[in-house]
Amino acid sequence: MKRLAIVHYDEIALKGKNRGFFERALVDNIQNKLGSEFDVKNSWGRIFVHNIDEVEDKLKEVLSTTPGVATFGLGFSTTRRNLVVEEISEIAIKIAEDTQFESFKISARRADKTFPKTSNELEREVGEIVFEHHKREKRVDLKKPDLEIVVEVLQKEVVVYAKQRSIGGLPVGSSGRAIALLSGGFDSPVAAYMLAKRGVRPVCVHFHGMPKTSPAAVEKVRALACQLARYTGKAELVLVPIVPAMQAIARGAPAKLRIVLLRRVMLQISERLAKRYKASAIITGDSVGQVASQTLENLYAVGSATALPVLRPLCGFNKLEIIELAKEVGTHDISVKPHDDTCSMFVPDKPETRAKMEEVLEAEKTYNVEEIIEAALTNMESENCT
Ligand code: ATP
Ligand code: MG
C-alpha cells in the first residue's frame, strides 16, 4: 500500500483538443509549488502526487490553493490483484480515523469496468463495513456528508482517499499574462485573484507616492503580492514612482480632471509594461459607482487611454461583497491596515464624475505623456514574491 494524493480537475476536462495543454500547465504549476522532491504525474484524467510521506500540511496547502484543482484527496493506493471489499474497507476505516466526522458517504468510480463489482455495490458494501466499524454511531449522508471517502478503481490499482474541495478554475498561465494594478486597498488583490483563477498570470504593478508617502504603503502591496503568490506560485511585483506624473498633471490640467488623468497615465504606463512583460490585458479593482472615478463615463474616459482590454472582474460587486471575498482569499487582513493613499493628496474638492473625452484629451496636451512614461520605466523597480 502506497501513500499518495490524487487531484481532479473539472473545467479542463471540457477543453477538447487543447486538453493536453491545460493538463500539462496544471501538472507544472503543482510541481513548481511543491518542489522537485515530489513526483507529480497525469494519467487517467487525474493527477497523482507520489512521495508524500510526512509532508501532508504542505501538500494540503498547495492543493487547496492551486487554480485548476477542483477536488483532491490524500489517501492510499493498493494493487488490484485479488483485492477484496474487506481490504478496501480497511483502508477507508484507516482514512476515517484521522478525521472528525458525524456523517459520511462512500463514493466509488470505476475507470476500468472489468472490476468484478459495480460502483453501486462497492459503495454499499464498503459503506456497510465502515458503518458497523463505528458501531452504527455515524450517519450515512449522501447529500452533504462531513466526510466523503472515494474509492477509485483504476486499471492496476485501487485508490482510496478522503475528498476535499479546492478552488477550481483554470491553471495559472494557461490564459496568458496580464498587468494587475495593485493599490493596497481591498479591491485590487481580489480582482487579480479572480483572474488568476481564470488562468491569467498576474504581473503586479503598484504606483507609489514615495518620497511623499511612507514606505509602509509599498510594504503593504508587497505583502499582498506575496499572498497572491500563494495561489500563483510566484508573483512579479513592479514598483513605479508616480509623483512626477502627479506633478506634471497638477501643473496645467483642470483640477477636476486630475484623477481621470492620473488613472489614464497609470494605464498608459501599464500598456508599455505589458509589452515588456508579454502581458495582453490590464486588471483593475474598479467597481461601478464605488467612487467618482468609477462612473461609466469615467471608466470610458480612463479605459480609452489604452488599446489593451481592461479587465474589471469586480464591476458588479459592492464593497461588502468584495470584503467577504478578500477574507476568503486571505488579503483582507493586509488590506485593512491603514496606509497613505498615493492619490489622496491629489484628489480635488469636486472631482469630475462625467468626464468628456474632448476635455480629457485637451487637458492631456498640458503635459508630455511620452516623457512621463519614459521616466516611469527608467525609475521602476521589480522584485519577485514566492
Ligand atoms: P482598491 O481598489 O485596491 O481597493 P481603491 O478602491 O482605493 O483601492 P481606486 O482608487 O478605486 O482604488 O482605484 C481603482 C483601481 O485602480 C484599483 O482597484 C487599482 O486596480 C487601480 N489603482 C488605483 N491606485 C493605484 C496605485 N497607486 N497603484 C496601482 N494601481 C492602482
Ligand atoms: Mg476601489
Coordinates of C-alpha atoms and ligand atoms in Angstrom, one line a residue:
M1 CA 0.0 0.0 0.0
K2 CA 1.4 3.4 -1.0
R3 CA 0.6 6.8 0.3
L4 CA -0.4 9.3 -2.4
A5 CA -2.5 12.3 -3.3
I6 CA -5.0 12.5 -6.1
V7 CA -6.2 15.6 -7.9
H8 CA -9.3 16.1 -10.0
Y9 CA -10.0 19.0 -12.3
D10 CA -13.3 19.8 -13.9
E11 CA -13.2 22.7 -16.4
I12 CA -10.0 21.4 -18.1
A13 CA -11.8 18.2 -18.9
L14 CA -14.0 20.2 -21.2
K15 CA -11.2 21.7 -23.3
G16 CA -11.4 19.2 -26.2
K17 CA -8.2 19.2 -28.4
N18 CA -6.4 21.6 -26.0
R19 CA -6.9 19.4 -23.0
G20 CA -3.3 18.2 -23.0
F21 CA -2.0 21.8 -22.9
F22 CA -4.2 22.6 -19.8
E23 CA -3.3 19.3 -18.1
R24 CA 0.4 20.0 -18.6
A25 CA 0.1 23.5 -17.2
L26 CA -1.7 22.2 -14.1
V27 CA 0.9 19.5 -13.5
D28 CA 3.7 22.0 -13.9
N29 CA 2.1 24.5 -11.6
I30 CA 1.6 21.9 -8.9
Q31 CA 5.1 20.5 -9.3
N32 CA 6.6 24.0 -9.1
K33 CA 4.7 24.9 -6.0
L34 CA 5.6 21.6 -4.3
G35 CA 9.2 21.3 -5.3
S36 CA 11.2 18.6 -7.1
E37 CA 11.1 16.1 -4.2
F38 CA 7.5 15.3 -5.1
D39 CA 6.6 13.2 -8.1
V40 CA 3.6 14.8 -9.9
K41 CA 2.0 12.8 -12.9
N42 CA -1.0 13.0 -15.0
S43 CA -2.8 9.8 -16.1
W44 CA -6.3 8.6 -16.5
G45 CA -7.6 12.1 -16.5
R46 CA -6.3 12.7 -12.9
I47 CA -3.1 13.9 -11.4
F48 CA -1.2 11.7 -8.9
V49 CA 1.3 13.0 -6.4
H50 CA 3.7 10.4 -5.0
N51 CA 6.5 10.6 -2.4
I52 CA 4.2 12.5 0.0
D53 CA 5.3 10.9 3.3
E54 CA 5.3 13.3 6.3
V55 CA 4.6 16.4 4.2
E56 CA 0.8 16.5 4.5
D57 CA 0.5 20.1 5.6
K58 CA 2.4 21.4 2.7
L59 CA 0.5 19.2 0.3
K60 CA -2.9 20.3 1.6
E61 CA -1.9 23.9 1.5
V62 CA -0.7 23.7 -2.1
L63 CA -3.6 21.6 -3.4
S64 CA -6.2 23.8 -1.8
T65 CA -4.8 27.0 -3.3
T66 CA -3.9 26.0 -6.9
P67 CA -6.3 27.3 -9.5
G68 CA -7.4 24.3 -11.7
V69 CA -7.6 21.9 -8.8
A70 CA -11.4 21.2 -8.3
T71 CA -11.0 18.5 -5.7
F72 CA -8.2 16.5 -4.1
G73 CA -7.6 13.8 -1.6
L74 CA -4.8 12.3 0.4
G75 CA -5.1 8.5 0.7
F76 CA -3.7 5.2 -0.3
S77 CA -3.2 3.2 -3.5
T78 CA -3.1 -0.6 -3.4
T79 CA -2.6 -3.1 -6.2
R80 CA -5.8 -4.6 -7.6
R81 CA -4.8 -8.2 -7.8
N82 CA -7.1 -10.4 -5.6
L83 CA -8.3 -7.3 -3.8
V84 CA -11.5 -7.9 -1.8
V85 CA -14.1 -5.5 -0.4
E86 CA -12.8 -6.1 3.1
E87 CA -9.4 -4.8 2.2
I88 CA -10.8 -1.7 0.6
S89 CA -13.0 -1.1 3.6
E90 CA -10.0 -1.4 5.9
I91 CA -8.3 1.4 4.1
A92 CA -11.4 3.5 4.2
I93 CA -11.6 2.9 8.0
K94 CA -7.9 3.9 8.3
I95 CA -8.6 7.2 6.5
A96 CA -11.6 7.9 8.6
E97 CA -9.5 7.5 11.8
D98 CA -7.7 10.8 11.0
T99 CA -11.0 12.8 10.7
Q100 CA -13.6 14.2 12.9
F101 CA -17.0 13.5 11.4
E102 CA -20.6 12.7 12.2
S103 CA -21.8 11.8 8.8
F104 CA -20.1 10.1 5.9
K105 CA -20.5 8.7 2.4
I106 CA -18.6 6.3 0.2
S107 CA -18.4 7.2 -3.5
A108 CA -17.0 4.7 -5.9
R109 CA -15.9 5.2 -9.5
R110 CA -14.6 2.6 -11.9
A111 CA -12.3 3.9 -14.6
D112 CA -11.8 0.3 -15.6
K113 CA -15.2 -1.5 -15.8
T114 CA -13.7 -5.0 -15.7
F115 CA -13.6 -4.9 -11.9
P116 CA -16.0 -7.6 -10.6
K117 CA -18.1 -5.3 -8.5
T118 CA -20.2 -2.3 -9.8
S119 CA -19.7 1.2 -8.3
N120 CA -23.0 0.8 -6.5
E121 CA -22.1 -2.5 -5.0
L122 CA -18.8 -1.1 -3.8
E123 CA -20.4 2.0 -2.2
R124 CA -23.0 -0.1 -0.4
E125 CA -20.6 -2.9 0.8
V126 CA -17.8 -0.6 1.9
G127 CA -20.3 1.8 3.5
E128 CA -21.8 -1.0 5.5
I129 CA -18.5 -2.2 6.8
V130 CA -17.4 1.4 7.8
F131 CA -20.9 1.9 9.4
E132 CA -20.5 -1.3 11.5
H133 CA -16.9 -0.5 12.4
H134 CA -18.2 2.8 14.0
K135 CA -20.9 0.8 15.9
R136 CA -23.6 2.4 13.8
E137 CA -23.0 5.7 15.5
K138 CA -22.1 7.7 12.4
R139 CA -24.8 8.7 9.9
V140 CA -24.7 8.0 6.2
D141 CA -25.5 11.2 4.4
L142 CA -25.4 11.1 0.6
K143 CA -26.1 14.8 0.1
K144 CA -23.8 16.7 2.5
P145 CA -21.6 14.4 4.4
D146 CA -18.8 15.6 6.7
L147 CA -16.5 13.0 5.2
E148 CA -16.6 11.7 1.7
I149 CA -14.4 8.7 1.1
V150 CA -13.8 7.9 -2.6
V151 CA -12.9 4.5 -4.0
E152 CA -11.4 4.7 -7.5
V153 CA -10.8 1.6 -9.4
L154 CA -8.1 2.1 -12.0
Q155 CA -6.5 -0.4 -14.3
K156 CA -3.9 -1.8 -12.0
E157 CA -4.7 -0.2 -8.6
V158 CA -7.5 0.9 -6.4
V159 CA -7.1 4.4 -4.8
V160 CA -9.0 5.3 -1.6
Y161 CA -9.0 8.8 -0.2
A162 CA -10.9 11.5 1.7
K163 CA -12.2 14.0 -0.8
Q164 CA -11.7 17.8 -0.2
R165 CA -12.9 20.7 -2.3
S166 CA -10.4 23.2 -3.8
I167 CA -10.8 26.4 -5.7
G168 CA -11.3 25.1 -9.3
G169 CA -10.9 27.3 -12.3
L170 CA -8.0 27.1 -14.8
P171 CA -4.3 26.7 -14.3
V172 CA -2.4 30.0 -13.8
G173 CA -0.6 30.9 -17.0
S174 CA -2.9 28.9 -19.3
S175 CA -4.7 32.1 -20.4
G176 CA -1.6 34.2 -20.7
R177 CA -0.5 37.1 -18.6
A178 CA -1.9 40.5 -17.5
I179 CA -0.7 43.5 -15.7
A180 CA -2.6 43.6 -12.3
L181 CA -2.8 47.1 -10.8
L182 CA -2.5 46.8 -7.0
S183 CA -3.3 49.9 -5.0
G184 CA -3.2 48.5 -1.4
G185 CA -6.9 48.6 -0.9
F186 CA -9.4 45.7 -0.7
D187 CA -10.5 45.6 -4.3
S188 CA -7.4 45.2 -6.5
P189 CA -5.9 42.0 -5.0
V190 CA -9.3 40.3 -5.1
A191 CA -9.6 41.3 -8.8
A192 CA -6.1 39.8 -9.5
Y193 CA -7.1 36.6 -7.7
M194 CA -10.3 36.2 -9.7
L195 CA -8.4 36.4 -13.0
A196 CA -5.6 34.1 -11.7
K197 CA -8.5 31.6 -11.3
R198 CA -9.3 32.1 -14.9
G199 CA -5.8 31.1 -15.8
V200 CA -4.3 34.5 -16.1
R201 CA -0.8 35.0 -14.6
P202 CA -0.8 38.4 -12.9
V203 CA 2.3 40.7 -13.1
C204 CA 1.6 43.0 -10.1
V205 CA 2.2 46.7 -10.7
H206 CA 2.0 49.4 -7.9
F207 CA 2.3 53.1 -8.5
H208 CA 3.9 54.5 -5.3
G209 CA 4.0 58.0 -3.9
M210 CA 7.4 57.9 -2.3
P211 CA 9.0 60.0 -1.0
K212 CA 5.8 61.8 -0.3
T213 CA 4.2 58.7 1.1
S214 CA 5.8 56.3 3.6
P215 CA 7.5 53.0 2.6
A216 CA 4.7 51.3 4.6
A217 CA 2.4 51.6 1.7
V218 CA 4.9 49.7 -0.5
E219 CA 5.4 47.1 2.2
K220 CA 1.6 46.5 2.2
V221 CA 1.5 45.9 -1.5
R222 CA 4.5 43.6 -1.2
A223 CA 2.6 41.6 1.4
L224 CA -0.5 41.5 -1.0
A225 CA 1.6 40.3 -3.9
C226 CA 3.1 37.6 -1.7
Q227 CA -0.4 36.5 -0.7
L228 CA -1.3 36.2 -4.3
A229 CA 1.8 34.1 -4.9
R230 CA 0.3 31.6 -2.5
Y231 CA -2.1 30.8 -5.4
T232 CA 0.0 31.6 -8.4
G233 CA 3.2 30.0 -7.2
K234 CA 5.2 33.2 -7.8
A235 CA 4.4 36.8 -8.4
E236 CA 6.3 39.5 -10.0
L237 CA 5.9 43.0 -8.4
V238 CA 6.8 46.1 -10.3
L239 CA 7.1 49.4 -8.3
V240 CA 6.7 52.6 -10.3
P241 CA 7.1 56.1 -8.9
I242 CA 4.1 58.2 -9.8
V243 CA 4.8 61.6 -8.1
P244 CA 6.5 63.1 -11.2
A245 CA 3.3 62.3 -13.2
M246 CA 1.1 63.8 -10.5
Q247 CA 3.2 67.0 -10.5
A248 CA 3.0 67.2 -14.3
I249 CA -0.7 66.8 -14.2
A250 CA -1.2 69.3 -11.4
R251 CA 0.8 72.0 -13.2
G252 CA -1.6 72.8 -16.0
A253 CA -4.6 70.5 -16.2
P254 CA -8.0 71.4 -14.7
A255 CA -8.2 70.2 -11.1
K256 CA -11.5 68.4 -11.5
L257 CA -9.9 66.0 -14.1
R258 CA -6.9 65.1 -12.1
I259 CA -8.0 61.6 -11.1
V260 CA -9.2 60.7 -14.5
L261 CA -5.9 61.9 -16.0
L262 CA -3.8 60.1 -13.3
R263 CA -5.7 56.8 -14.0
R264 CA -5.0 57.3 -17.7
V265 CA -1.3 57.8 -17.0
M266 CA -1.3 54.6 -15.0
L267 CA -2.9 52.7 -17.9
Q268 CA -0.5 54.4 -20.4
I269 CA 2.5 53.2 -18.4
S270 CA 0.9 49.8 -17.9
E271 CA 0.5 49.3 -21.6
R272 CA 4.2 49.8 -22.1
L273 CA 4.9 47.4 -19.2
A274 CA 2.6 44.9 -20.8
K275 CA 4.8 44.8 -23.9
R276 CA 7.9 44.3 -21.7
Y277 CA 6.3 41.5 -19.6
K278 CA 4.4 39.9 -22.6
A279 CA 1.1 40.7 -21.0
S280 CA -2.0 41.2 -23.1
A281 CA -4.5 42.8 -20.7
I282 CA -4.7 45.1 -17.6
I283 CA -6.6 44.1 -14.5
T284 CA -8.1 46.7 -12.1
G285 CA -10.3 46.5 -9.0
D286 CA -12.8 49.0 -10.3
S287 CA -16.4 48.6 -9.2
V288 CA -19.1 50.6 -11.0
G289 CA -20.2 53.6 -8.9
Q290 CA -17.9 52.9 -5.9
V291 CA -16.0 56.2 -6.2
A292 CA -16.2 59.3 -8.5
S293 CA -13.6 57.8 -10.9
Q294 CA -15.8 54.8 -11.4
T295 CA -18.9 56.1 -13.1
L296 CA -19.5 54.6 -16.6
E297 CA -18.4 57.9 -18.2
N298 CA -15.2 58.0 -16.3
L299 CA -14.5 54.3 -16.8
Y300 CA -14.7 55.1 -20.5
A301 CA -12.5 58.2 -20.3
V302 CA -9.9 56.2 -18.3
G303 CA -10.1 52.9 -20.3
S304 CA -9.7 54.6 -23.7
A305 CA -6.2 55.5 -22.7
T306 CA -5.1 52.0 -23.7
A307 CA -6.0 49.7 -26.6
L308 CA -5.5 46.7 -24.3
P309 CA -8.6 45.1 -22.7
V310 CA -9.0 46.4 -19.2
L311 CA -10.4 43.6 -17.1
R312 CA -12.6 44.7 -14.1
P313 CA -13.9 41.5 -12.6
L314 CA -15.4 43.4 -9.6
C315 CA -17.5 45.7 -11.7
G316 CA -20.8 44.3 -10.4
F317 CA -19.8 43.7 -6.7
N318 CA -20.5 46.0 -3.8
K319 CA -17.9 46.8 -1.1
L320 CA -19.3 44.3 1.4
E321 CA -19.2 41.5 -1.1
I322 CA -15.6 42.4 -2.1
I323 CA -14.6 42.4 1.6
E324 CA -16.1 38.9 2.0
L325 CA -14.1 37.7 -1.0
A326 CA -11.0 39.4 0.4
K327 CA -11.4 37.3 3.6
E328 CA -11.7 34.1 1.6
V329 CA -8.6 35.0 -0.5
G330 CA -6.6 35.9 2.6
T331 CA -5.9 39.5 1.6
H332 CA -8.4 41.2 3.9
D333 CA -6.1 41.4 7.0
I334 CA -3.4 43.0 4.9
S335 CA -5.6 45.4 3.0
V336 CA -7.4 46.5 6.2
K337 CA -4.2 48.1 7.6
P338 CA -4.2 51.9 7.2
H339 CA -1.8 53.3 4.6
D340 CA -1.0 56.7 3.0
D341 CA -3.1 56.7 -0.2
T342 CA -0.9 57.7 -3.1
C343 CA -3.7 59.8 -4.6
S344 CA -5.4 61.3 -1.5
M345 CA -3.2 64.5 -1.5
F346 CA -4.1 64.8 -5.2
V347 CA -7.9 64.5 -5.1
P348 CA -9.7 67.7 -5.9
D349 CA -12.6 69.0 -3.9
K350 CA -15.0 68.4 -6.7
P351 CA -13.8 65.6 -8.9
E352 CA -15.5 65.3 -12.3
T353 CA -18.0 62.4 -12.4
R354 CA -18.8 62.6 -16.1
A355 CA -15.5 63.4 -17.9
K356 CA -15.9 64.4 -21.5
M357 CA -13.4 62.9 -23.9
E358 CA -12.7 66.2 -25.7
E359 CA -11.9 67.9 -22.4
V360 CA -9.7 65.0 -21.2
L361 CA -7.7 65.0 -24.5
E362 CA -7.4 68.8 -24.3
A363 CA -6.1 68.6 -20.7
E364 CA -3.6 65.9 -21.7
K365 CA -1.9 68.4 -24.0
T366 CA -0.7 70.3 -20.9
Y367 CA 2.0 67.7 -20.3
N368 CA 4.1 65.2 -22.3
V369 CA 2.7 61.7 -21.8
E370 CA 5.7 60.1 -23.6
E371 CA 8.2 61.8 -21.2
I372 CA 6.2 60.6 -18.2
I373 CA 6.1 57.1 -19.5
E374 CA 9.9 57.1 -20.2
A375 CA 10.7 58.4 -16.8
A376 CA 8.5 55.9 -15.1
L377 CA 10.1 53.0 -17.0
T378 CA 13.6 54.2 -16.2
N379 CA 12.9 54.6 -12.5
M380 CA 10.7 51.5 -11.9
E381 CA 12.0 48.6 -9.8
S382 CA 10.9 45.0 -9.9
E383 CA 11.1 42.1 -7.5
N384 CA 9.7 38.5 -7.0
C385 CA 7.5 37.1 -4.4
T386 CA 7.2 33.4 -3.7
Ligands
ATP1 P1 -8.5 49.1 -4.2 O1 -9.2 49.0 -5.5 O2 -7.3 48.4 -4.2 O3 -9.4 48.7 -3.1 P2 -9.2 51.8 -4.1 O4 -10.6 51.4 -4.1 O5 -8.7 52.9 -3.3 O6 -8.2 50.6 -3.9 P3 -9.5 53.1 -6.5 O7 -9.0 54.5 -6.2 O8 -10.9 52.8 -6.5 O9 -8.8 52.1 -5.6 O10 -8.8 52.7 -7.9 C1 -9.4 51.8 -8.8 C2 -8.3 50.8 -9.3 O11 -7.2 51.5 -9.9 C3 -7.7 50.0 -8.2 O12 -8.6 48.9 -7.9 C4 -6.4 49.6 -8.8 O13 -6.6 48.5 -9.6 C5 -6.0 50.8 -9.6 N1 -5.2 51.7 -8.8 C6 -5.5 52.8 -8.1 N2 -4.4 53.3 -7.5 C7 -3.4 52.5 -7.8 C8 -2.0 52.6 -7.5 N3 -1.4 53.5 -6.7 N4 -1.2 51.6 -8.0 C9 -1.7 50.6 -8.8 N5 -3.0 50.6 -9.1 C10 -3.8 51.5 -8.6
MG2 MG -11.8 50.6 -5.3

